[in-house]
Amino acid sequence: MTEPATRSTHFRTCPLCEAGCGLEVAVDDGVVTRIRGDVDDVFSHGFICPKGSTLRQIHDDPDRLRRPLIRQGGQLVEASWDEAFAEVERLWNKVIADHGREAVGVYLGNPNAHNLSALVFLKPFLKALGTRNVFSASTVDQRPKELASAWLYGGGLTVAVPDIDRTDLLVMLGANPFASNGSLATAPDWPGRIEAMRARGGRLVVVDPRRTRTAEAADVHLSIRPGTDALLLAAVVTALANRGLVDPGDHLGPLVRGLDTVIEALAPFTPESVSAAVGLEAAAIVQLATELAEAPTAVVYGRMGTTTAEFGTVASWLVDVLNIVTGNLDRPGGAMFTKAAAGASNTRGRPGVGRGVRIGRHQSRVRGLAETLGELPVACLAEEMDTPGPGQIRAMFTVAGNPVLSTPNSARLDRAMAGLDAYVAVDIYLNETTRHADVVLPPPSPLQKGHYDLALLQLAVRNVANYSPPVLPLDDDQPDEWEILARLALIAQGMGADSDPSVVDDLVVATLVGSAVGDVSSSVYGRSPAELMAALEPRRGPERVLDLLLRTGPYGDGFGSVEGEVAPGVVPLSLDVLIANPHGVDLGPLQSRLPEVLRTASGLIELDEERLLADLNRLASVLHRPVAEVVLVGRRDLRSNNSWMHNVEVLVKGRPRCTLHVHPDDAERWSLSPGGLATVTARTGSVDVVVEVTDAVRPGVVSLPHGWGHGLAGSRLSVAARHAGVNSNVLTDDQVVDVPSGNAVLNGIPVRLTAAG
Ligand SMILES: Nc1nc2c(c(=O)[nH]1)N[C@H]1C(S)=C(S)[C@@H](COP(=O)(O)OP(=O)(O)OC[C@H]3O[C@@H](n4cnc5c(=O)[nH]c(N)nc54)[C@H](O)[C@@H]3O)O[C@H]1N2
Ligand SMILES: Nc1nc2c(c(=O)[nH]1)N[C@H]1C(S)=C(S)[C@@H](COP(=O)(O)OP(=O)(O)OC[C@H]3O[C@@H](n4cnc5c(=O)[nH]c(N)nc54)[C@H](O)[C@@H]3O)O[C@H]1N2
Ligand code: SF4
Ligand SMILES: [Mo]
């Protein structure tokens, strides 16, 4: 073996999931040779999951797109970047001339949340598109939590996260961080943190219709009937109220609006009245209430199982109601607010009061579903495409998404995508969705991009900041992802396919500088914009924006106006400071932030939001509804990541993971045998899938993971095609949504089972 001529080690945050682990990447002669956990990372301390090291396989994957594709004579063929942008312009001009901007739709997928380029440059792109038809993966995910948080605290990302490192009792509903590594609570190494919690005498209660790996690590597992978390949580509040155990405490009490109204509205939901519907003994519900009241500190935390459900927003709100009535909001060991180093709207503007949020500023054309936080629910995307009439979507942009596998009633969406007049995708793969595109614009691989978790660090269980420069250089001619988005923005603005993307970049920075110097609460209030712009030289693109956000953020150097320590041992932040600290900067454990964090109009926690109270009537109406014999829920596997990492051989090899989990009683009842095929039928469609019999699921509940169903003609995922699995979203229903948020219902789907073939 010859020694490499150059050998270097890079430290990089993993962009694949919300845990944001630190990676140590070894590069020999420009080739990545090894990726392992960065033991010196201030947040993850060396933790890594099997996916983290596969950034190398993704980079090297021959199926990963490196050149743009254009459709010619029905086929997608490689083209130059100039040809591709010229084709986008041609398609755009035609659609706008024929149908106007409202005929354009856009779908933004999950990886955008982990992507600095996208987080900065999607905004000008959407603005340039000028359409209301904006959809994203948020409405098959966390929109209920964002909406509940927006109503309570005044900001969609002002989400109270569980302080898992200090709590005495963690009550977790509908989350399985041992497989998912956590969500809406950024924390690497949940298993380690939970072990540490139990070692210091803390307790874990898991509420899940499946006995997950997380449930196995718990002190108590409550196997709830799917879709009923809101009933359970409401009954726990009432149990506390009836025992005189509601006590927000001196800190929270004066800040909460409408507590009595809420307690009264929840009174009909008692442990006894909900017991049958939730499938748990009333005594177990009372026990949960008592434990919450008695624990020195406690926190309730709900995720996918509670948000992608029929009462997602009410359940998400009730999680916070419980944290409030037990006095656990905003105190160590409870549910707390992160103070992020960059980009958080709850660290800008006047502290403690704001404009709150307005939703329903417009409605979807066909079903009249309300806009929330600037988007329409993705559950209505297909009908907006396939229902003729003025305003029908005729053209789409997707950025980092695969809605044909990820969104409800996906077979309908697949047909609708095939019928579009024009479709432009920004994606690194030709997947089940992007195979319909007329133009595909591939951004660089994750290892070729700088990284800062602008969104997810706003939800971290510890205040940290960490920037990673690109590990590998861009390929020849390869534009960075921000340049692709900026050029699309320019085309949509009518500036032409060959305009300079730096125009957009300069505008973004100038706008942000303008608002920083105009913000009375900012450290740079009243300073000269030209002076700040000069100080940001010579950086460009997302890095320049990040430097600005860090320097004007709560730990920033204020462009020289802040001196001393901003946290113990930490100098005022700028991008240079982060670059000098490749393992990240630890800004310490979460601190109490009420009332400063609030941006509601009243300056209070608005607990009694009308639309939530109104939805309790809908909740009460299900108490006596007949129960479906079998319902479907999802699940996640540690070696999988939504729909797009099944092309990595090391992750998919071995036993098939896309199987139907069936309880032994149900297997017998429906004559299903292990390893045999079951036909699962729902209102929207049916799939044939391999049966795995296990008592880890509750009787009457079957479980199928999402993101599978590969091997469709026209996609280019050769490994995934050999491990195709079936698409669970053929079974989920686009017509059933959580009413306040319009979020899709992906759990608790009524299905029928029969033995196949
Ligand atoms: N039944 C059911 N359905 C679900 C869920 C469930 O639990 N059950 N979960 C839902 C959830 S939580 C989510 S978040 C959604 C995810 O839904 P989507 O966001 O629609 O799908 P992903 O599988 O994340 O696809 C991401 C795409 O981004 C591409 N990509 C990866 N990195 C980059 C990049 O850096 N730039 C660009 N431009 N593209 C990139 C990948 O190639 C892939 O095509 O699925 C949802 N669907
Ligand atoms: N390995 C892996 N990690 C991932 C992802 C992935 O696809 N694979 N996706 C990432 C994304 S985009 C997200 S949003 C996060 C999600 O992270 P989590 O929220 O932790 O998601 P899941 O692991 O799907 O856990 C949801 C749990 O809810 C349970 N459940 C289903 N219905 C109900 C119900 O009605 N009530 C209750 N109480 N529980 C219910 C399911 O059985 C499941 O165990 O994971 C992220 N991390
Ligand atoms: S847990 Fe998430 S962030 Fe950490 S290595 Fe795995 S995929 Fe990457
Ligand atoms: Mo998600």
Coordinates of N, CA and C in Angstrom, one line a residue, residues 263-361:
I263 N -59.6 24.2 31.9 CA -59.9 23.1 32.9 C -61.4 22.8 32.8
E264 N -62.2 23.8 32.7 CA -63.7 23.6 32.6 C -64.0 22.8 31.3
A265 N -63.4 23.3 30.2 CA -63.7 22.6 28.9 C -63.3 21.2 28.8
L266 N -62.3 20.9 29.6 CA -61.8 19.5 29.6 C -62.5 18.6 30.6
A267 N -63.3 19.2 31.4 CA -64.0 18.4 32.5 C -64.7 17.1 32.1
P268 N -65.4 17.2 30.9 CA -66.1 15.9 30.4 C -65.1 14.8 30.2
F269 N -63.9 15.1 30.0 CA -62.9 14.0 29.7 C -62.3 13.5 31.0
T270 N -62.8 12.5 31.5 CA -62.3 11.9 32.8 C -61.7 10.6 32.5
P271 N -60.8 10.1 33.5 CA -60.2 8.8 33.2 C -61.3 7.7 32.9
E272 N -62.5 7.8 33.6 CA -63.5 6.8 33.4 C -64.1 7.0 32.0
S273 N -64.4 8.2 31.6 CA -65.1 8.4 30.4 C -64.2 8.1 29.1
V274 N -62.9 8.2 29.3 CA -62.1 8.0 28.1 C -61.5 6.5 28.1
S275 N -61.6 5.9 29.2 CA -60.9 4.6 29.4 C -61.2 3.6 28.2
A276 N -62.4 3.4 27.8 CA -62.7 2.4 26.8 C -62.1 2.9 25.5
A277 N -62.3 4.1 25.1 CA -61.8 4.6 23.8 C -60.3 4.6 23.7
V278 N -59.6 4.9 24.8 CA -58.1 4.9 24.7 C -57.5 3.5 24.9
G279 N -58.4 2.6 25.5 CA -57.9 1.2 25.7 C -57.0 1.1 26.9
L280 N -57.1 1.9 27.9 CA -56.3 1.8 29.1 C -57.3 1.9 30.3
E281 N -56.9 1.2 31.4 CA -57.6 1.3 32.6 C -57.7 2.7 33.1
A282 N -58.8 3.1 33.7 CA -58.9 4.4 34.3 C -57.9 4.6 35.4
A283 N -57.6 3.5 36.1 CA -56.6 3.5 37.2 C -55.2 3.9 36.7
A284 N -54.9 3.4 35.5 CA -53.6 3.7 34.9 C -53.5 5.2 34.6
I285 N -54.6 5.7 34.2 CA -54.6 7.2 33.8 C -54.5 8.0 35.1
V286 N -55.2 7.6 36.1 CA -55.0 8.4 37.4 C -53.6 8.2 37.9
Q287 N -53.1 7.1 37.8 CA -51.7 6.8 38.2 C -50.7 7.8 37.5
L288 N -50.9 7.9 36.2 CA -50.1 8.8 35.4 C -50.2 10.2 35.9
A289 N -51.4 10.7 36.2 CA -51.7 12.0 36.7 C -50.9 12.2 38.0
T290 N -51.1 11.2 38.9 CA -50.4 11.3 40.2 C -48.9 11.4 40.1
E291 N -48.4 10.5 39.3 CA -46.9 10.6 39.1 C -46.4 11.9 38.6
L292 N -47.2 12.5 37.6 CA -46.8 13.8 37.1 C -46.8 14.9 38.2
A293 N -47.9 14.8 39.0 CA -48.0 15.8 40.1 C -46.9 15.6 41.1
E294 N -46.5 14.4 41.4 CA -45.6 14.1 42.5 C -44.1 14.3 42.2
A295 N -43.8 14.1 40.9 CA -42.4 14.1 40.5 C -41.8 15.5 40.8
P296 N -40.6 15.5 41.4 CA -40.0 16.9 41.6 C -39.9 17.7 40.4
T297 N -39.6 17.1 39.2 CA -39.7 17.7 37.9 C -40.2 16.7 37.0
A298 N -41.0 17.1 36.0 CA -41.5 16.1 35.0 C -41.7 16.8 33.7
V299 N -41.8 16.0 32.7 CA -42.1 16.6 31.4 C -42.8 15.7 30.5
V300 N -43.9 16.2 29.9 CA -44.6 15.4 28.9 C -44.1 15.8 27.5
Y301 N -43.9 14.8 26.6 CA -43.4 15.1 25.3 C -44.1 14.2 24.3
G302 N -44.6 14.8 23.3 CA -45.4 14.0 22.2 C -44.8 14.2 20.9
R303 N -44.8 13.2 20.0 CA -44.2 13.3 18.7 C -45.1 12.6 17.7
M304 N -44.5 12.1 16.6 CA -45.3 11.6 15.4 C -46.6 11.0 15.7
G305 N -46.6 10.1 16.7 CA -47.9 9.3 17.0 C -49.0 10.3 17.5
T306 N -48.6 11.4 18.0 CA -49.6 12.4 18.5 C -49.9 13.5 17.5
T307 N -48.9 13.8 16.6 CA -49.1 14.9 15.7 C -49.8 14.4 14.4
T308 N -49.4 13.3 13.8 CA -50.0 12.8 12.6 C -51.2 12.0 12.9
A309 N -52.1 12.6 13.6 CA -53.3 11.9 14.1 C -54.5 12.8 14.0
E310 N -55.6 12.2 14.1 CA -56.9 12.9 13.9 C -57.1 14.1 14.8
F311 N -56.5 14.1 16.0 CA -56.6 15.2 16.9 C -55.2 15.8 17.2
G312 N -54.4 15.9 16.2 CA -53.0 16.2 16.4 C -52.7 17.6 17.1
T313 N -53.5 18.6 16.7 CA -53.2 19.9 17.3 C -53.7 20.0 18.7
V314 N -54.9 19.4 19.0 CA -55.4 19.3 20.4 C -54.4 18.5 21.2
A315 N -53.9 17.4 20.7 CA -53.0 16.6 21.5 C -51.7 17.4 21.8
S316 N -51.2 18.1 20.8 CA -50.0 18.8 20.9 C -50.1 19.9 22.0
W317 N -51.3 20.6 21.9 CA -51.6 21.6 22.9 C -51.7 21.0 24.3
L318 N -52.4 19.9 24.4 CA -52.6 19.3 25.7 C -51.3 18.9 26.4
V319 N -50.3 18.5 25.5 CA -49.0 18.2 26.1 C -48.5 19.4 26.9
D320 N -48.6 20.6 26.3 CA -48.1 21.8 26.9 C -49.1 22.2 28.1
V321 N -50.4 22.0 27.9 CA -51.3 22.2 29.0 C -50.8 21.5 30.3
L322 N -50.5 20.2 30.0 CA -50.1 19.4 31.2 C -48.8 19.9 31.8
N323 N -47.8 20.3 30.9 CA -46.6 20.8 31.5 C -46.8 22.1 32.2
I324 N -47.9 22.9 31.8 CA -48.2 24.1 32.5 C -48.9 23.8 33.9
V325 N -49.9 23.0 33.8 CA -50.7 22.8 35.1 C -49.9 22.1 36.2
T326 N -48.8 21.4 35.8 CA -47.9 20.8 36.8 C -46.8 21.7 37.1
G327 N -46.8 22.9 36.6 CA -45.7 23.8 36.9 C -44.4 23.5 36.3
N328 N -44.4 22.6 35.2 CA -43.1 22.2 34.7 C -42.7 22.9 33.4
L329 N -43.5 23.9 32.9 CA -43.0 24.6 31.8 C -42.0 25.6 32.2
D330 N -40.9 25.7 31.4 CA -39.9 26.8 31.6 C -39.1 26.6 32.9
R331 N -39.0 25.4 33.4 CA -38.1 25.2 34.5 C -37.2 24.0 34.2
P332 N -36.0 24.0 34.8 CA -35.1 22.9 34.5 C -35.7 21.6 34.9
G333 N -35.6 20.6 34.0 CA -36.2 19.3 34.2 C -37.6 19.3 33.7
G334 N -38.1 20.4 33.2 CA -39.4 20.4 32.6 C -39.3 20.6 31.0
A335 N -40.3 21.3 30.5 CA -40.3 21.6 29.1 C -39.7 23.1 28.9
M336 N -38.7 23.2 28.2 CA -38.0 24.5 28.2 C -37.8 25.1 26.7
F337 N -37.5 26.4 26.7 CA -37.3 27.0 25.4 C -35.8 27.2 25.1
T338 N -35.4 26.7 24.0 CA -34.0 26.9 23.6 C -33.7 28.3 23.3
K339 N -32.6 28.8 23.5 CA -32.2 30.1 23.0 C -31.1 29.9 22.0
A340 N -31.5 29.9 20.7 CA -30.6 29.5 19.6 C -29.6 30.7 19.3
A341 N -28.4 30.3 18.8 CA -27.4 31.3 18.5 C -27.8 32.1 17.2
A342 N -28.6 31.5 16.4 CA -28.8 32.2 15.1 C -30.2 31.8 14.6
G343 N -30.9 32.8 14.0 CA -32.0 32.6 13.2 C -33.4 32.4 13.9
A344 N -33.4 32.5 15.2 CA -34.7 32.3 15.9 C -35.5 33.6 15.9
S345 N -36.8 33.5 15.5 CA -37.6 34.7 15.6 C -37.9 35.1 17.0
N346 N -37.8 34.1 18.0 CA -38.1 34.5 19.4 C -36.9 35.1 20.1
T347 N -35.8 35.4 19.3 CA -34.7 36.2 19.9 C -34.6 37.5 19.2
R348 N -35.6 37.9 18.3 CA -35.6 39.1 17.6 C -36.8 40.0 18.0
G349 N -36.7 41.3 17.8 CA -37.8 42.1 18.1 C -38.1 42.3 19.5
R350 N -39.2 42.9 19.9 CA -39.4 43.3 21.3 C -39.7 42.0 22.1
P351 N -38.9 41.8 23.2 CA -39.1 40.6 24.0 C -40.4 40.6 24.7
G352 N -41.1 39.5 24.7 CA -42.2 39.3 25.6 C -43.6 39.6 24.9
V353 N -43.6 40.2 23.8 CA -44.8 40.5 23.1 C -44.6 40.6 21.6
G354 N -45.7 40.3 20.9 CA -45.5 40.3 19.4 C -46.9 40.4 18.7
R355 N -46.9 39.8 17.5 CA -48.1 39.9 16.8 C -48.9 38.6 16.8
G356 N -48.3 37.5 17.5 CA -48.9 36.2 17.4 C -48.9 35.7 16.0
V357 N -49.7 34.7 15.7 CA -49.8 34.3 14.3 C -51.2 34.3 13.8
R358 N -51.3 34.6 12.5 CA -52.7 34.5 11.9 C -52.7 33.4 10.9
I359 N -53.7 32.5 11.0 CA -53.8 31.4 10.1 C -55.1 31.6 9.3
G360 N -55.2 30.8 8.2 CA -56.4 30.9 7.4 C -56.4 32.2 6.6
R361 N -55.3 32.7 6.2 CA -55.3 33.9 5.4 C -55.8 33.6 4.0

